[in-house]
mmCIF file of C-alpha atoms in Angstrom:
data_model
loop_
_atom_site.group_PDB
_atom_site.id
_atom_site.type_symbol
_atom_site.label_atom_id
_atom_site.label_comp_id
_atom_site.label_asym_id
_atom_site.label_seq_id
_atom_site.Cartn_x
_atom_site.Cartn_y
_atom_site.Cartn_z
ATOM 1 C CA UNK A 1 -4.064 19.084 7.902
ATOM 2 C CA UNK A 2 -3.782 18.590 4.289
ATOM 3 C CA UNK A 3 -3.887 21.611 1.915
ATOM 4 C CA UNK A 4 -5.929 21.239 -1.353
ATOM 5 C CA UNK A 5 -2.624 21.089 -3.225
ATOM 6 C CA UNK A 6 -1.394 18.349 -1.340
ATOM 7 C CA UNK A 7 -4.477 15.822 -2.873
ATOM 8 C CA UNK A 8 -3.098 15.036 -6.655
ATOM 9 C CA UNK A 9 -5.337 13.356 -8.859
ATOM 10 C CA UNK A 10 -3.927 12.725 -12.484
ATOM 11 C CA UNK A 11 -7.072 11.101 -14.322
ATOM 12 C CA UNK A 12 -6.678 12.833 -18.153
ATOM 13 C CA UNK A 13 -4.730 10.564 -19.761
ATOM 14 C CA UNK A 14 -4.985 7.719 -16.834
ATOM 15 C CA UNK A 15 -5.532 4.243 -18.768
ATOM 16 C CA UNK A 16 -9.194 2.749 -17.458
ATOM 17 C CA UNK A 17 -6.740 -0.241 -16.459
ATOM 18 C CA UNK A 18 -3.226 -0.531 -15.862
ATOM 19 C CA UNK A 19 -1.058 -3.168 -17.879
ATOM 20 C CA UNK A 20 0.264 -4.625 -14.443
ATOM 21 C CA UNK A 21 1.508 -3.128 -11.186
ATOM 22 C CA UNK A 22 4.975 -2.057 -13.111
ATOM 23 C CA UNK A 23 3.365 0.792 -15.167
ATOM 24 C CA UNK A 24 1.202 1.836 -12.131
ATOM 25 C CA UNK A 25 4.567 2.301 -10.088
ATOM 26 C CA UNK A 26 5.739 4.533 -13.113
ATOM 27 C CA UNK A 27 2.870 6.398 -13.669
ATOM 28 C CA UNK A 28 3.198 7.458 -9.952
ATOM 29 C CA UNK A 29 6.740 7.711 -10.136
ATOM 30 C CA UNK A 30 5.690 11.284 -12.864
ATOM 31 C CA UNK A 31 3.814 12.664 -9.895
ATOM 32 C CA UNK A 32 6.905 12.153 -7.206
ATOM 33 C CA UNK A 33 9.740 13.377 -9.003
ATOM 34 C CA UNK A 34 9.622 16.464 -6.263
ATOM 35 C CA UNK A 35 10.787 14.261 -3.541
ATOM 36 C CA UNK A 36 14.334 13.461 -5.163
ATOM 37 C CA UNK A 37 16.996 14.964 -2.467
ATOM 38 C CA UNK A 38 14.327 14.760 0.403
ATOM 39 C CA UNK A 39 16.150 11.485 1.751
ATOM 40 C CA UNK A 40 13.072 9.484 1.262
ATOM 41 C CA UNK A 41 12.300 5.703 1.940
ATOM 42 C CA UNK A 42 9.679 4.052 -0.172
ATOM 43 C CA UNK A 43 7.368 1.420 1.343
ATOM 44 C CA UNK A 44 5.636 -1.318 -0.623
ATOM 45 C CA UNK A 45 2.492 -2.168 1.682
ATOM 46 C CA UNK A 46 3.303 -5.946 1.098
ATOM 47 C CA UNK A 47 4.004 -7.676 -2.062
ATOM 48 C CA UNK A 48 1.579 -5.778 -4.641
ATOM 49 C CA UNK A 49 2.844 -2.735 -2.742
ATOM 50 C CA UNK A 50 6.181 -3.545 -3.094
ATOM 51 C CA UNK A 51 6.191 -3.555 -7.198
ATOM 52 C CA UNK A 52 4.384 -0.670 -7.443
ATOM 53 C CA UNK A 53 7.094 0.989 -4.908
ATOM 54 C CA UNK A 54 10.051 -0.247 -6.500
ATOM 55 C CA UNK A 55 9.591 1.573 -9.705
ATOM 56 C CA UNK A 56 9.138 4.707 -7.489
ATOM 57 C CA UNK A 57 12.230 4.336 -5.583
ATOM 58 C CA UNK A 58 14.069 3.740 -9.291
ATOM 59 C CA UNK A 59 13.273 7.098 -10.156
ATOM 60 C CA UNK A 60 14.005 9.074 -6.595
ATOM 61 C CA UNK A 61 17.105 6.765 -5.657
ATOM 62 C CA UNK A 62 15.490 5.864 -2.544
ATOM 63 C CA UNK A 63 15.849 2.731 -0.050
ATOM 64 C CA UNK A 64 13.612 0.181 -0.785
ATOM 65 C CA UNK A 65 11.599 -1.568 1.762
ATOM 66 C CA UNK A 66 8.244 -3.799 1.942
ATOM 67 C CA UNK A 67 5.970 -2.995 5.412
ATOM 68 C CA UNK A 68 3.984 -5.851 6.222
ATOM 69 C CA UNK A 69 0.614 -6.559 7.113
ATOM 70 C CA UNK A 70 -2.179 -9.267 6.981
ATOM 71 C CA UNK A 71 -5.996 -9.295 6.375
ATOM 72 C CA UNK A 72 -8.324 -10.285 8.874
ATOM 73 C CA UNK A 73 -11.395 -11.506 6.960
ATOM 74 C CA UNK A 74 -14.305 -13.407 7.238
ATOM 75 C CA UNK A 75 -14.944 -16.762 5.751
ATOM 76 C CA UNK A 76 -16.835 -16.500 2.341
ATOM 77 C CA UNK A 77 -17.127 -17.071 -0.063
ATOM 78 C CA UNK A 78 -16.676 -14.532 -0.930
ATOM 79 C CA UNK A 79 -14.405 -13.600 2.073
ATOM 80 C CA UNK A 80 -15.304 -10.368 3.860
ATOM 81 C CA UNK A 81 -12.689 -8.008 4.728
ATOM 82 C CA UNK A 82 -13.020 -7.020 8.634
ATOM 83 C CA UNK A 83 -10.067 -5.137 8.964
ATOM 84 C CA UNK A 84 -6.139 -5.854 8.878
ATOM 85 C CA UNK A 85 -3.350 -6.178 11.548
ATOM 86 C CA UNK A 86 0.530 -4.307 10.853
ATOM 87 C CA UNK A 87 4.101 -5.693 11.378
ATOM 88 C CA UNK A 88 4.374 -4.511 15.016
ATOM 89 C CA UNK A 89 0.982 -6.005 16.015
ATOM 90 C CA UNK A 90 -1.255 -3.033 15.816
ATOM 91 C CA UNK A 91 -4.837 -4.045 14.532
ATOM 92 C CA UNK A 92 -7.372 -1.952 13.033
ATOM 93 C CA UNK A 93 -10.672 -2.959 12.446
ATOM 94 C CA UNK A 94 -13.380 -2.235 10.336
ATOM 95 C CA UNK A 95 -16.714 -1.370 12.107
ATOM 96 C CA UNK A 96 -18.969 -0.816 9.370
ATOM 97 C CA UNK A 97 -17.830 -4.120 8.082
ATOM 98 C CA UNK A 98 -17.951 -5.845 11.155
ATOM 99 C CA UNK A 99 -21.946 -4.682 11.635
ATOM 100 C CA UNK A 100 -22.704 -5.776 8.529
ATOM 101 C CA UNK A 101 -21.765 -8.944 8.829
ATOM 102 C CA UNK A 102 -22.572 -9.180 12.321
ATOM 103 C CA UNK A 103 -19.647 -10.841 13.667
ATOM 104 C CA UNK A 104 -19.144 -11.835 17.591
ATOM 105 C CA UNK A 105 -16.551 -10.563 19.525
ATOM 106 C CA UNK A 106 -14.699 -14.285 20.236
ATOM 107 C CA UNK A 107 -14.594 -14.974 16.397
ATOM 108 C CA UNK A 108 -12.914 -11.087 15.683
ATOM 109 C CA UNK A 109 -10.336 -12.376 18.427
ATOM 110 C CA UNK A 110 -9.723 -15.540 16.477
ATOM 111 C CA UNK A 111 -9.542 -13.652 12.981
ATOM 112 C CA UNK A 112 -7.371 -11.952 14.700
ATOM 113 C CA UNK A 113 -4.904 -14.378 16.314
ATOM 114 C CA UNK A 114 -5.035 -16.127 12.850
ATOM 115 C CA UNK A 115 -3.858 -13.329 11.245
ATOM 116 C CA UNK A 116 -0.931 -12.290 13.669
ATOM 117 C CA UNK A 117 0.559 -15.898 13.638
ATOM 118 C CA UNK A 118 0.737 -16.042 9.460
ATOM 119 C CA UNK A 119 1.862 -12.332 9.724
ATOM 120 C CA UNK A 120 4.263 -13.375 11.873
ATOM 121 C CA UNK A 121 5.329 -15.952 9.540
ATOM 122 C CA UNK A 122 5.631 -14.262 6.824
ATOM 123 C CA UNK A 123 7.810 -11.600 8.720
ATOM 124 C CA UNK A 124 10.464 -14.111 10.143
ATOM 125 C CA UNK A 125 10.696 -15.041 5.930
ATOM 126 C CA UNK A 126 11.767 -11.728 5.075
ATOM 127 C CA UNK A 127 13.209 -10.616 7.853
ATOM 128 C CA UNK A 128 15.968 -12.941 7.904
ATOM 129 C CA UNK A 129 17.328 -11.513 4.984
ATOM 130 C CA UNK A 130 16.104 -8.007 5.136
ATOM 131 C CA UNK A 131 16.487 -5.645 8.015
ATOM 132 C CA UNK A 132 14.163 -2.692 8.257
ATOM 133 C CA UNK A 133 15.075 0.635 6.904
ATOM 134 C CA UNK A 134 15.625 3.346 9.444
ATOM 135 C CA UNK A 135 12.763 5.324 8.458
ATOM 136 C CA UNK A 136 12.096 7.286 12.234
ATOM 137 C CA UNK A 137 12.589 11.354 11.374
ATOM 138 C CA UNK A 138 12.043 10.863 7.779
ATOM 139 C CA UNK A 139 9.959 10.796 4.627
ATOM 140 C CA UNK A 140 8.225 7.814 3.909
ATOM 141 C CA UNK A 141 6.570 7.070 0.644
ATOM 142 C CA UNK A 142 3.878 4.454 0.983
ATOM 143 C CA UNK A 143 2.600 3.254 -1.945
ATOM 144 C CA UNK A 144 0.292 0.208 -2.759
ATOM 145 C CA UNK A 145 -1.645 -0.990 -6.007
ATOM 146 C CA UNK A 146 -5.019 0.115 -4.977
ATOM 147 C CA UNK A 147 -7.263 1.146 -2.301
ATOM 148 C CA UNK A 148 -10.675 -0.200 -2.244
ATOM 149 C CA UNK A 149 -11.581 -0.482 1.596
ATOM 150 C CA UNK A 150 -8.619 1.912 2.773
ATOM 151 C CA UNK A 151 -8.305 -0.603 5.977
ATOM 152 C CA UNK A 152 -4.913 -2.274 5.273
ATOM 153 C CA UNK A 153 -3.656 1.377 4.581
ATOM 154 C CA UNK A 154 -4.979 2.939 7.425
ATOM 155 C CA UNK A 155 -3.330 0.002 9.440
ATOM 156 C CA UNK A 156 0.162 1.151 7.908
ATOM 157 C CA UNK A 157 -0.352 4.917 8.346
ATOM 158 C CA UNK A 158 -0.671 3.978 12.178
ATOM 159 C CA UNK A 159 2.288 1.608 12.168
ATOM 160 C CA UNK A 160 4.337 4.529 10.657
ATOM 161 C CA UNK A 161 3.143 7.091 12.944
ATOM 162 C CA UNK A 162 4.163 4.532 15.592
ATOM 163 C CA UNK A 163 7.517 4.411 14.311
ATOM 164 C CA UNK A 164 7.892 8.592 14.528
ATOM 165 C CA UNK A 165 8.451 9.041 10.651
ATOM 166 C CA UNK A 166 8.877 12.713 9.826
ATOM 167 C CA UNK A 167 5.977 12.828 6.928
ATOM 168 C CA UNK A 168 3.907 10.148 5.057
ATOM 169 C CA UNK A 169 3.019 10.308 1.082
ATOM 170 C CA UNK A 170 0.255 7.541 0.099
ATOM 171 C CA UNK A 171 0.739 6.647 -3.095
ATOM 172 C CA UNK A 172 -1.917 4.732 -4.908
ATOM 173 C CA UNK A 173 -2.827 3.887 -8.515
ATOM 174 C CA UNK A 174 -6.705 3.822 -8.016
ATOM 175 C CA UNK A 175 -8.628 4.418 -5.017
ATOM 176 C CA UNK A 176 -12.702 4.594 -4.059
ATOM 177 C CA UNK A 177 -13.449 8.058 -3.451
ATOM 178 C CA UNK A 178 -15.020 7.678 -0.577
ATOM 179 C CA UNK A 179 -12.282 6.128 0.921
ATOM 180 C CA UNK A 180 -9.755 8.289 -0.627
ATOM 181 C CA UNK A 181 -11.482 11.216 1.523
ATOM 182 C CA UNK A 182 -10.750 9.399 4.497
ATOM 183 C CA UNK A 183 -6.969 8.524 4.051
ATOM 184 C CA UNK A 184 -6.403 12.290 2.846
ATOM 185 C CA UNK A 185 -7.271 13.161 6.376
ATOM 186 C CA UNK A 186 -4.560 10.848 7.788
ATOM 187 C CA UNK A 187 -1.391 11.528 5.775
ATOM 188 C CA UNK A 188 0.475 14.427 5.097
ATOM 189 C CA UNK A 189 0.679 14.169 0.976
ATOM 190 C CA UNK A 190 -1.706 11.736 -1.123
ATOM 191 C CA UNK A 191 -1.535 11.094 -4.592
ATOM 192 C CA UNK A 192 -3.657 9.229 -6.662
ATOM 193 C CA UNK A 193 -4.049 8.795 -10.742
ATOM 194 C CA UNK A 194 -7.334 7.517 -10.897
ATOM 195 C CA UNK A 195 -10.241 8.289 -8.239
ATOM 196 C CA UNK A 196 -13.285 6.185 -9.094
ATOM 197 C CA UNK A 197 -16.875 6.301 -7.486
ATOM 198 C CA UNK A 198 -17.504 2.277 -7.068
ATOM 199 C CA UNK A 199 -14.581 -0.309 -6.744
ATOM 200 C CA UNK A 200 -15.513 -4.147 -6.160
ATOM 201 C CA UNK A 201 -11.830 -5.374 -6.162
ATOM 202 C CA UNK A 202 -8.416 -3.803 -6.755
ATOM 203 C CA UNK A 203 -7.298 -6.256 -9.672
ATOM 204 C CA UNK A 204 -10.077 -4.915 -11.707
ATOM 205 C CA UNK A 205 -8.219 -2.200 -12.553
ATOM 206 C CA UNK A 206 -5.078 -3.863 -14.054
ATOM 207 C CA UNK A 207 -5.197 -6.028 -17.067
ATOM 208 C CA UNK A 208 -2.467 -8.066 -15.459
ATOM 209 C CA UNK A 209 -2.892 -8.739 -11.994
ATOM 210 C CA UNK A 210 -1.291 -11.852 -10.719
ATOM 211 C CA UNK A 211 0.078 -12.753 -7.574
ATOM 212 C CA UNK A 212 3.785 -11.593 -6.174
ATOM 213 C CA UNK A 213 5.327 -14.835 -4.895
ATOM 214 C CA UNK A 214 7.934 -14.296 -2.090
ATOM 215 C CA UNK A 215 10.227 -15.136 -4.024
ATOM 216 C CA UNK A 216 9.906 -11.915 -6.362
ATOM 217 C CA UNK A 217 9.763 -9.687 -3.335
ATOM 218 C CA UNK A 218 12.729 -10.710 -1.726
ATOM 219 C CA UNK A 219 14.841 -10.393 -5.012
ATOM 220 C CA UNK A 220 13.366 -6.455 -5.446
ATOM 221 C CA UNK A 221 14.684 -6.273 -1.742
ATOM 222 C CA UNK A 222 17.707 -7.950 -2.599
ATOM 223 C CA UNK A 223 18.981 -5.714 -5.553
ATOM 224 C CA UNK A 224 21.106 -2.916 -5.153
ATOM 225 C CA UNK A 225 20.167 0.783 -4.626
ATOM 226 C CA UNK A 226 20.105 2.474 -8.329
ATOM 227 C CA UNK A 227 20.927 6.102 -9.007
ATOM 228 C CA UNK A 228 17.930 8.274 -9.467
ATOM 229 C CA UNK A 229 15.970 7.378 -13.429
ATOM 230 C CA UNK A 230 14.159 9.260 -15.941
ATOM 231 C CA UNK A 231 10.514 7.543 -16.422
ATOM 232 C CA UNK A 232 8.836 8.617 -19.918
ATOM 233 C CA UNK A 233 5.642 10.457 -19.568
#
């Protein structure tokens, strides 16, 4: 159960958008300073994720590492988010979604076979190069540049507990509140700079929000671990 203290919010000096996904990842980087020493590994819940969690890991001299997952959606346009499925196959849908939109059972199952086989894909790319981090016992900070469904995160939160990690800190720029609520309730730490009532997209947030090619992932995996930074407030 999470204790009140355990929910940060930061939203007094919080920019209404973020430059890019860089300055997020520092901005949350002030808030996590506490967890230098506590032998944490930082998760980037896939590419987005991963900048945002690579300036976090800078300043706690943490492992690196990207956890995978893919959307299952709905054709559009525009495309309708129905829930997501994790590297290790677990799938978690999202009901409300799915009622809404009134979906049938043998289309969810080929959403979802869609979705494992380019997950799948995309994990044989970076998993060639990069093995996992041992992460079972210990803390895992899992940080990605937004929440505005909360289904890809809630995915992850179950892939960790899966994996027997010790204790999970979500890490978010911006979040909807109402789904904020719910994630609190899953993890054992949350922190978040800027709760906000109504979000339509995540990249409305940022002033720069383009995609992460591969590419730029793999060389953030690449690189080698740094010694714990200063980030300026």
């Amino acid at each position: 159960m999470l204790e009140a203290a355990d929910l940060a919010f930061d939203s007094p000096g919080v920019p209404m958008r973020f430059r890019d996904r860089r300055e997020a990842g520092q901005r949350l980087a002030l808030r996590l300073r506490g967890l230098r020493g506590d032998r944490a590994v930082v998760l980037g819940l896939s590419e987005g994720g991963l900048v945002v969690a690579g300036e976090i890991a800078d300043v706690l001299g943490a492992p690196l590492d990207i956890l995978l997952s893919r959307r299952i959606e709905a054709p559009g346009p525009p495309p309708a988010m129905l829930g997501a499925v994790g590297e290790g196959g677990l799938v978690v849908w999202d009901h409300g979604a799915i009622r809404r939109f009134d979906i049938e059972a043998e289309q969810l199952t080929r959403l979802a076979d869609g979705a494992r086989a380019a997950l799948a894909r995309q994990v044989a790319v970076y998993r060639r190069t990069v093995a996992p981090v041992p992460i079972a016992g210990r803390t895992v900070v899992l940080a990605d540049d937004g929440a505005a469904t909360g289904t890809t995160a809630h995915t992850a939160i179950g892939v960790l507990r899966a994996r027997q990690v010790g204790r999970i800190v979500l890490a978010v720029p911006v979040a909807q509140a109402r789904v904020l609520d719910r994630l609190a309730r899953e993890v054992d730490q949350f922190v978040c700079l800027r709760p906000v009532p109504f979000m339509h997209a995540v990249r409305n947030s940022y002033r720069k929000f383009s995609a992460v090619a591969d590419t730029e992932a793999l060389e953030l995996l690449h690189r080698e671990p740094r010694l714990p930074t200063e980030v300026r407030r």
